[in-house]
CSV table of C-alpha atoms in Angstrom, one decimal:
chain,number,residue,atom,x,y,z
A,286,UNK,CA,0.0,0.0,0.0
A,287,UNK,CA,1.4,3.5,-1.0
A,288,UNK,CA,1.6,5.7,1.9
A,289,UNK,CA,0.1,9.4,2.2
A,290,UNK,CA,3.5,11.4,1.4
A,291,UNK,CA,4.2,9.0,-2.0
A,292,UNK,CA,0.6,10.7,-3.6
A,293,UNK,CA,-1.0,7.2,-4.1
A,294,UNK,CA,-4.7,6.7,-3.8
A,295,UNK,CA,-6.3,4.2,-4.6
A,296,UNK,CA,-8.9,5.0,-7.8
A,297,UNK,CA,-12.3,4.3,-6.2
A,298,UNK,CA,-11.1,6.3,-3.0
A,299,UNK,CA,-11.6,9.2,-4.9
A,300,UNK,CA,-14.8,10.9,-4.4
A,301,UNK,CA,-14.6,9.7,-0.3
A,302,UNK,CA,-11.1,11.2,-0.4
A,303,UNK,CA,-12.3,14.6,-2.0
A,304,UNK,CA,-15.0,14.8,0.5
A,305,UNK,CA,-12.5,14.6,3.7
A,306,UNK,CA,-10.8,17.9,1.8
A,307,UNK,CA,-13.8,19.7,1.5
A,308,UNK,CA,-15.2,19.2,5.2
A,309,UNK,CA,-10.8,20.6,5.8
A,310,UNK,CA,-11.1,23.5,3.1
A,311,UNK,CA,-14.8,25.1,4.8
A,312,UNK,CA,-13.0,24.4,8.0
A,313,UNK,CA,-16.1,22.2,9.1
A,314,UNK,CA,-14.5,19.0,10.0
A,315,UNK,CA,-17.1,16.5,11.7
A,316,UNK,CA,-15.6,15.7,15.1
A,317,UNK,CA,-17.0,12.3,14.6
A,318,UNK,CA,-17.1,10.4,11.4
A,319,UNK,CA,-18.4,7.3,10.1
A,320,UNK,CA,-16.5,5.4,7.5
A,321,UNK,CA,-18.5,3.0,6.6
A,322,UNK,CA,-18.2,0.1,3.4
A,323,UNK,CA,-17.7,-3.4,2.5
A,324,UNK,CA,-14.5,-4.7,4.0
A,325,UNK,CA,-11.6,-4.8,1.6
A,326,UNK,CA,-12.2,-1.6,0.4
A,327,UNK,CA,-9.9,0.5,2.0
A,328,UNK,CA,-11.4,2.2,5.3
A,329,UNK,CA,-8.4,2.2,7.0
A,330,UNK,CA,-6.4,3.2,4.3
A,331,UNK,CA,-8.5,6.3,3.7
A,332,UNK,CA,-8.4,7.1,7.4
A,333,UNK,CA,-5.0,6.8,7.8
A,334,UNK,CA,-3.9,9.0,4.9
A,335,UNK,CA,-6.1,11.6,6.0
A,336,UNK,CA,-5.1,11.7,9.4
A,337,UNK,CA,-1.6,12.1,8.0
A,338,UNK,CA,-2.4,15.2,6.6
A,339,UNK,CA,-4.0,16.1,9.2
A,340,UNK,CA,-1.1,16.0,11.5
A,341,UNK,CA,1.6,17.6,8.9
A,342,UNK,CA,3.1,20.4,9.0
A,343,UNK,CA,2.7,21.3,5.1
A,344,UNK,CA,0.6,19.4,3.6
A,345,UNK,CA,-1.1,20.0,0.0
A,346,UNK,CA,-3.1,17.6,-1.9
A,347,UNK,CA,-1.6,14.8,0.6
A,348,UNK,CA,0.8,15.0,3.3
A,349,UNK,CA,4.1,16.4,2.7
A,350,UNK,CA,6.0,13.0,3.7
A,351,UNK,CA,8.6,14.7,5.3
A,352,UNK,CA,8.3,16.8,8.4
A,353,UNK,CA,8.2,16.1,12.0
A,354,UNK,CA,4.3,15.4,11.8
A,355,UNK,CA,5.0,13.1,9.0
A,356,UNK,CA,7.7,10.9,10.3
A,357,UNK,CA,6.4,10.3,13.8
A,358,UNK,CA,3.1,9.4,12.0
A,359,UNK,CA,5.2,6.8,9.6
A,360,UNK,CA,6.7,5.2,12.6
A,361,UNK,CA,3.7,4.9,14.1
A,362,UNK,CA,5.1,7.3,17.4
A,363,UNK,CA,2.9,10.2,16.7
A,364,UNK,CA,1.3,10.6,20.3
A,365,UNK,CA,-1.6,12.5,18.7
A,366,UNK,CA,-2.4,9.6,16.4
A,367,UNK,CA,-4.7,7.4,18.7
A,368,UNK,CA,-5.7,3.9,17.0
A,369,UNK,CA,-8.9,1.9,18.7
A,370,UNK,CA,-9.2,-1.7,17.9
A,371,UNK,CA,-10.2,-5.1,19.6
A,372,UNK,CA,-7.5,-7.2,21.0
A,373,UNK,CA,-8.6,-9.7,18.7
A,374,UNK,CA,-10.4,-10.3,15.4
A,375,UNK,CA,-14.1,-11.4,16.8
A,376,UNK,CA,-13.3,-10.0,20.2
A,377,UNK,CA,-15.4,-6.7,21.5
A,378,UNK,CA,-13.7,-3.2,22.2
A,379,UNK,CA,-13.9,-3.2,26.1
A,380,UNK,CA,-15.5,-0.2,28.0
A,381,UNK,CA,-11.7,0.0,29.7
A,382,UNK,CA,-10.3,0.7,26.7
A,383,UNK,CA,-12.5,3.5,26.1
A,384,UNK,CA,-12.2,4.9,29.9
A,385,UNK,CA,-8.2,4.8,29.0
A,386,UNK,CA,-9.2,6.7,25.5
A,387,UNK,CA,-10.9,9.3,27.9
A,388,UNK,CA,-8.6,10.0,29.9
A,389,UNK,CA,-6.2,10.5,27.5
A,390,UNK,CA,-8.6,12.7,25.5
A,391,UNK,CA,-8.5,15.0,28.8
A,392,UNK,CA,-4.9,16.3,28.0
A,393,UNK,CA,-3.8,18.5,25.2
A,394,UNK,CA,-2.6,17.6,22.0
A,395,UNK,CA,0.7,16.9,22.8
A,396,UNK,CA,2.0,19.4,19.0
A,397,UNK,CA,-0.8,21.9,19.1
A,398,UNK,CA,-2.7,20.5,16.2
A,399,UNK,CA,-5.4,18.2,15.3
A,400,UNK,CA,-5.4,14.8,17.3
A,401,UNK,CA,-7.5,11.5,15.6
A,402,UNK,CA,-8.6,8.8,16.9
A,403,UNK,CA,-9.5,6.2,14.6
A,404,UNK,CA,-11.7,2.9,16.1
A,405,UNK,CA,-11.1,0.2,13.7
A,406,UNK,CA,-14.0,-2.1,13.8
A,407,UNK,CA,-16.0,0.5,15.4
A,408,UNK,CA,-19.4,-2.3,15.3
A,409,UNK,CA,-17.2,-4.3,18.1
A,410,UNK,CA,-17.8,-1.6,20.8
A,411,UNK,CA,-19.3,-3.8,23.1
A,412,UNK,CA,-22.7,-2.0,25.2
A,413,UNK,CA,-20.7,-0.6,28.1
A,414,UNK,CA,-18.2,0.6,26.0
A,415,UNK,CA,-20.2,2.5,23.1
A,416,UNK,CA,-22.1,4.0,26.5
A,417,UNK,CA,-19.0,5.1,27.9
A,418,UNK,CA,-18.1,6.6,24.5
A,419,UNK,CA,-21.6,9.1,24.1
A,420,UNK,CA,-20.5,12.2,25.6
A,421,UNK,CA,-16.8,11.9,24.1
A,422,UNK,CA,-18.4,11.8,20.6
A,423,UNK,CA,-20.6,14.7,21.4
A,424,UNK,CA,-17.8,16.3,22.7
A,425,UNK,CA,-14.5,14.9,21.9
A,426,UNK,CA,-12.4,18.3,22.9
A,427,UNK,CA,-10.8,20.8,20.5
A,428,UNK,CA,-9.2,20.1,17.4
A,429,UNK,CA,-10.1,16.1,18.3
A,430,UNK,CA,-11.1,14.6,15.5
A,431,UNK,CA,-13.0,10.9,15.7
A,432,UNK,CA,-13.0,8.3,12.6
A,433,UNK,CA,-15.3,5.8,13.2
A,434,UNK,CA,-14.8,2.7,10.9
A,435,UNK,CA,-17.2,-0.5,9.9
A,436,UNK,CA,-18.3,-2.2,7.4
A,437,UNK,CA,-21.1,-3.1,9.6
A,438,UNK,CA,-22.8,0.2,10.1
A,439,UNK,CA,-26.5,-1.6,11.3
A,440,UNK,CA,-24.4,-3.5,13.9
A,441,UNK,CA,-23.8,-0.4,15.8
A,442,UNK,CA,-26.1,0.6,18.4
A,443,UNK,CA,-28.0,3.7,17.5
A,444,UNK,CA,-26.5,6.4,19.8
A,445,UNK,CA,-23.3,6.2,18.5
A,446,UNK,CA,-24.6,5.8,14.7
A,447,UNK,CA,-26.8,8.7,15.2
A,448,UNK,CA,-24.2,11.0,16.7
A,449,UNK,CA,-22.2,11.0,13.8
A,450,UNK,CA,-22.0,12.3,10.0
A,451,UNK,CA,-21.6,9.5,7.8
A,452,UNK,CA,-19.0,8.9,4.4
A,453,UNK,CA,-19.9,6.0,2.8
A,454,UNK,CA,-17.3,3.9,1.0
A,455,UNK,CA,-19.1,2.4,-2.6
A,456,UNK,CA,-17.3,-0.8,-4.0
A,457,UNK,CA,-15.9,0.6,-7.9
A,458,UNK,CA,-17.2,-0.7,-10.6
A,459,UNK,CA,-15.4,-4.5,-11.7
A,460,UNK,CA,-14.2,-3.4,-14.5
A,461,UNK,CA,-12.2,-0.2,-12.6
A,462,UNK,CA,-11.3,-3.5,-9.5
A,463,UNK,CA,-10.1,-5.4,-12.3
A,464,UNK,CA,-8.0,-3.4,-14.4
A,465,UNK,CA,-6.2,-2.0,-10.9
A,466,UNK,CA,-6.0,-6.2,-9.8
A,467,UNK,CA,-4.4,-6.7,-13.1
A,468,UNK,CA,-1.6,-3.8,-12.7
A,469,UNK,CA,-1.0,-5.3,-9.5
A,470,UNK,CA,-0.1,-8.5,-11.3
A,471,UNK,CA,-3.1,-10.9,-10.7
A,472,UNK,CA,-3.2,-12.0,-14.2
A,473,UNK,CA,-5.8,-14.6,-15.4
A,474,UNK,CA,-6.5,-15.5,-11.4
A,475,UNK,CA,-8.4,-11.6,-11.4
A,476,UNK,CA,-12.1,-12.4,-12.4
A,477,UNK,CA,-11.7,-15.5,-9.2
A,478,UNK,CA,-10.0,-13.6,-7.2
A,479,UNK,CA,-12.7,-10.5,-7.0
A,480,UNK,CA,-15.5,-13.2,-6.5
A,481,UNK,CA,-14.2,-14.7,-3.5
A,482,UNK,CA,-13.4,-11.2,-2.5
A,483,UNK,CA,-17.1,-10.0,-2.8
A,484,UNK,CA,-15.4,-7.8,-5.8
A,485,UNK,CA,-13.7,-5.4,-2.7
A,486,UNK,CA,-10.1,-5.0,-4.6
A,487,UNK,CA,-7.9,-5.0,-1.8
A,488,UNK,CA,-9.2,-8.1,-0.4
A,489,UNK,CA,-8.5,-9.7,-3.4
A,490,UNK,CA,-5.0,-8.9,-3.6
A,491,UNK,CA,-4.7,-10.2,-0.4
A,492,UNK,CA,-6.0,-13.7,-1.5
A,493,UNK,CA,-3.6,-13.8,-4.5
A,494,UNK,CA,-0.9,-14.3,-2.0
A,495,UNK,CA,-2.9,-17.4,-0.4
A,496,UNK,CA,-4.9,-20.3,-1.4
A,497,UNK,CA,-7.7,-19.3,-0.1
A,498,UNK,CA,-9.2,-19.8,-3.8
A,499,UNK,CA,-8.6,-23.0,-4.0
A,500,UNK,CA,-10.1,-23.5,-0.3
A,501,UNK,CA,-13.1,-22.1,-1.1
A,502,UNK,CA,-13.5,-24.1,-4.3
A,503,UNK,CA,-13.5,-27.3,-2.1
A,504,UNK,CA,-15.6,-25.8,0.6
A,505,UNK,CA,-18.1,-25.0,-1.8
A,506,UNK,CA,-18.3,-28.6,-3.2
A,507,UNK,CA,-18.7,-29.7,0.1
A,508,UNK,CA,-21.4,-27.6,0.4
A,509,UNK,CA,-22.8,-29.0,-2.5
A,510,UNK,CA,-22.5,-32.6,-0.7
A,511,UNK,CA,-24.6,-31.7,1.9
A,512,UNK,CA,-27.7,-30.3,0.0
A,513,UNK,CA,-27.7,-33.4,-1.6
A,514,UNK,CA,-27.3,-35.5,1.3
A,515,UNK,CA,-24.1,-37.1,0.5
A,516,UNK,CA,-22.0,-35.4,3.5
A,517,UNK,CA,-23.8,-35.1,7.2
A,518,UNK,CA,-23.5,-31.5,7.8
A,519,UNK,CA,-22.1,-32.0,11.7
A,520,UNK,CA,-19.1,-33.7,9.9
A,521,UNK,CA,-18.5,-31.2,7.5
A,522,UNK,CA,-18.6,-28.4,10.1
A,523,UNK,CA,-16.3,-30.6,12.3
A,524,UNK,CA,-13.9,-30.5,8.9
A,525,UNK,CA,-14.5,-26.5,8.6
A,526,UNK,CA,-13.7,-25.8,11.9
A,527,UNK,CA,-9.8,-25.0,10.6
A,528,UNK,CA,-11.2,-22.5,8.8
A,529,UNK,CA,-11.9,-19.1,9.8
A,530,UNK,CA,-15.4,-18.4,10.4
A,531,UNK,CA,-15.7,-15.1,9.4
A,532,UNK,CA,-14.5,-16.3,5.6
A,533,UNK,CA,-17.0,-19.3,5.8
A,534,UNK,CA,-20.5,-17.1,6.7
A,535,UNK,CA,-19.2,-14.8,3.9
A,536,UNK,CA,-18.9,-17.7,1.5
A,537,UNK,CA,-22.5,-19.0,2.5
A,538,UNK,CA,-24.1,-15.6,2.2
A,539,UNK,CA,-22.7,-15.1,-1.6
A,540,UNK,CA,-23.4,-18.3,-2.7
A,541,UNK,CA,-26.9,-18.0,-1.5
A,542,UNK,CA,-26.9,-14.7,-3.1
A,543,UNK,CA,-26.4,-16.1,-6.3
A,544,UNK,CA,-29.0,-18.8,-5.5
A,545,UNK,CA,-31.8,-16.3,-5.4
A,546,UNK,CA,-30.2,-14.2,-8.3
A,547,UNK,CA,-30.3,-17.8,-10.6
A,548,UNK,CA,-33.6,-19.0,-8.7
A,549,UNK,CA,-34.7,-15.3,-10.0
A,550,UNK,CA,-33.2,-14.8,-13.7
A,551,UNK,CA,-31.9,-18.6,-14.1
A,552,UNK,CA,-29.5,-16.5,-16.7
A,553,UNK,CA,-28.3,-14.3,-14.5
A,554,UNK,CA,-25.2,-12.3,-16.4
A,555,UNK,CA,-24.1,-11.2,-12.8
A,556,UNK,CA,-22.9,-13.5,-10.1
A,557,UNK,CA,-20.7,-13.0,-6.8
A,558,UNK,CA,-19.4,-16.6,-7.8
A,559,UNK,CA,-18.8,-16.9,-12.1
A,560,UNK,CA,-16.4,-19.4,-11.7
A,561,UNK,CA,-18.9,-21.9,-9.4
A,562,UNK,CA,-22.1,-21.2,-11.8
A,563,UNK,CA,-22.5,-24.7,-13.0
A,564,UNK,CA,-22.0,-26.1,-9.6
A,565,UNK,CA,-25.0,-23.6,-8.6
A,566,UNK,CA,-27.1,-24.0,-11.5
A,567,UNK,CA,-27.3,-27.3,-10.3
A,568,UNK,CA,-28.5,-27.0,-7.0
A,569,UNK,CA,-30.9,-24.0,-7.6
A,570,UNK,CA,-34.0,-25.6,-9.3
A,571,UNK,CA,-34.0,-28.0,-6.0
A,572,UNK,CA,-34.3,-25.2,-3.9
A,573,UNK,CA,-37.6,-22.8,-2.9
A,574,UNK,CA,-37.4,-19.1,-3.3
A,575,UNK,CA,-38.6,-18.0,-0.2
A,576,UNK,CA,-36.6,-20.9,1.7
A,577,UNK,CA,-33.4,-19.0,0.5
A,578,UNK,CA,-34.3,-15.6,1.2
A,579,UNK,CA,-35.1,-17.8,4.9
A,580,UNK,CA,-31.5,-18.7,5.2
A,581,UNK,CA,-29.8,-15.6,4.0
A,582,UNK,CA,-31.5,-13.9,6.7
A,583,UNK,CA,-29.7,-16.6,9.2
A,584,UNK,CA,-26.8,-16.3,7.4
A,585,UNK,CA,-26.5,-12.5,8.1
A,586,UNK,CA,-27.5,-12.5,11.5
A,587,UNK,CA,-24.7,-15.3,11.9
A,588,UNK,CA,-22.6,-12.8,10.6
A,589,UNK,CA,-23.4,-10.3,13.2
A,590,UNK,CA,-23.8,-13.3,16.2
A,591,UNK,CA,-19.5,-14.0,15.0
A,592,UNK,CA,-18.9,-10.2,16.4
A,593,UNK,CA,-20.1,-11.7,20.0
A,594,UNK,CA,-19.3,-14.1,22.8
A,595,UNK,CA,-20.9,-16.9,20.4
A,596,UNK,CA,-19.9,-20.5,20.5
A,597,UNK,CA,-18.6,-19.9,16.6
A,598,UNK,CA,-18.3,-24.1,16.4
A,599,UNK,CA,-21.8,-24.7,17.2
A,600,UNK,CA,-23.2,-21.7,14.8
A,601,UNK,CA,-21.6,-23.2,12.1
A,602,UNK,CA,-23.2,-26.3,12.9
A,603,UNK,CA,-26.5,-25.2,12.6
A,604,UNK,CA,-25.9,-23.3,10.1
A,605,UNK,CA,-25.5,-26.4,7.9
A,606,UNK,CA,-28.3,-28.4,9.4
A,607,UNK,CA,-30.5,-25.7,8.4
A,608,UNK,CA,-28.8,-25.9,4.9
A,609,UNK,CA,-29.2,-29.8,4.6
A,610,UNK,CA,-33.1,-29.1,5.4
A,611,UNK,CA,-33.8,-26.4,2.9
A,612,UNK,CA,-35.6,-28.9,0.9
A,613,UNK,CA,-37.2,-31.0,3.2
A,614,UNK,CA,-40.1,-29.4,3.6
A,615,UNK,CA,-43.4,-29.9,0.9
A,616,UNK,CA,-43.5,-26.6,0.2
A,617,UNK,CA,-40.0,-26.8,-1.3
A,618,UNK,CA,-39.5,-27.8,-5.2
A,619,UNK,CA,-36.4,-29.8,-4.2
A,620,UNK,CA,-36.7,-32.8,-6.6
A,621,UNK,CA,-37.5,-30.7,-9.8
A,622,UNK,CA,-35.0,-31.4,-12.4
């Protein structure tokens, strides 16, 4: 990733990137902002850069790169650069983290500018925390500046959404993905790649360097087993359970995405999943409409359970019981062909 003194931004950052100069330029900078979008897209990124420029000395279209400001920032020693995150991916923020924020939010900015604090994940404030947090947000002290970032924005609860302004993050067209994938040097893998990455770019790069493709290719046809009954889905979950869990709900929710969208149009042009469309097209006639608009709704609040103190093992379990019964019922067209 380029930094904020090299001048790189990514292309689709844009418009979100032109917006954070124009709330500096009419000198109304929200004291708490919501950056919100899909993840993979570059949230932190776009923070991060901006708070850069925030804390430089002379900046111009990005940070200069090379004063003070600019090098404590790069090494990551700027004490008026405050980051927020859980301990640990799935974990909640704790309210003592936010009582330590505080207090540190009581003292002056150590260089007389702007101080940021950006909360990473900001949907994992647990209750007591995001309480805790109210009043701060209202009124985080001068020249404090607060990015909030999710790409969960209905997971958080409703105080903190409502107390702040809001810059959504859109996922670029997959042409625009693609032709920045291929630069990167994804080559022929770029149309896969963006699929398993729920077309967010910089997730996809990120797979490129794993095999996560190839994982999800054989997770999927495993899948496939147990909708026809040829895998017992407590197995199979047993077998997942060396995944990450976080990478499997996202898997189920596009593929069942792409079940509606083929149950729907049967030619669908667009798919999350291109390269698994035959394996789809064979499930989806043995599937009922409204039974998979059902399971996407348990699929997504999966999603938000795996933010929680859930027992991740046993969601994942029912999660695929409820998948081998999709068709059980007589409602269900499961043994049209």
């Amino acid at each position: 990733m380029g930094t904020a003194s090299s001048g790189i931004l990514y292309p689709w950052l844009d418009e979100p990137w032109q917006k954070l100069n124009a709330y500096l330029a009419s000198q109304r900078l929200p004291q708490a902002l919501l950056i919100h979008g899909v993840d993979g897209i570059g949230k932190t990124y776009l923070a991060e850069i901006f708070a850069q420029k925030l804390l430089c000395k002379h900046p111009e279209i990005f940070a200069c790169g090379d004063c003070a400001g600019c090098r404590l920032f790069l090494a990551g020693t700027h004490p008026d650069f405050l980051r927020i995150e859980p301990a640990e991916r799935g974990k909640p923020i704790a309210v003592d983290t936010v009582r330590h924020l505080i207090a540190n939010l009581s003292l002056k900015p150590q260089y007389g500018g702007y101080r940021i604090v950006v909360f990473c994940a900001a949907h994992q404030l647990n209750i007591s925390a995001a309480n805790a947090l109210l009043k701060t947000l209202e009124e985080p002290g001068e020249n404090t500046v607060m990015l909030l970032l999710t790409d969960m924005p209905s997971a958080l609860p409703a105080t903190i959404f409502s107390r702040c302004q809001r810059l959504p993050i859109a996922l670029p067209d997959d042409a625009v993905a693609a032709r920045w994938l291929e630069e990167q040097g994804t080559g022929e893998a770029t149309a896969v790649l963006l699929a398993t990455a729920r077309h967010a770019p910089l997730k996809a790069l990120a797979l490129a360097e794993s095999d996560v493709v190839e994982r999800r290719r054989t997770a999927f046809s495993e899948y496939v087993d147990v909708a026809l009954r040829r895998q017992e889905p407590i197995t199979l979950a047993e077998r997942w359970s060396t995944l990450a869990y976080e990478d499997l709900v996202d898997w189920m929710v596009s593929w069942t995405i792409d079940l509606i969208r083929l149950r729907s149009v049967p030619d669908s042009p667009r798919l999350d999943n291109p390269d698994l469309r035959q394996g789809l097209q064979a499930l989806v006639r043995r599937l009922h409409l409204k039974s998979l608009f059902g399971f996407l709704d348990l699929l997504l609040q999966a999603k938000r359970a795996l933010n929680g103190q859930v027992n991740r093992q046993l969601l994942l379990e029912e999660l695929l019981i409820h998948w081998a019964q999709l068709g059980q019922s007589p409602q269900a067209d499961w043994y049209l062909s």
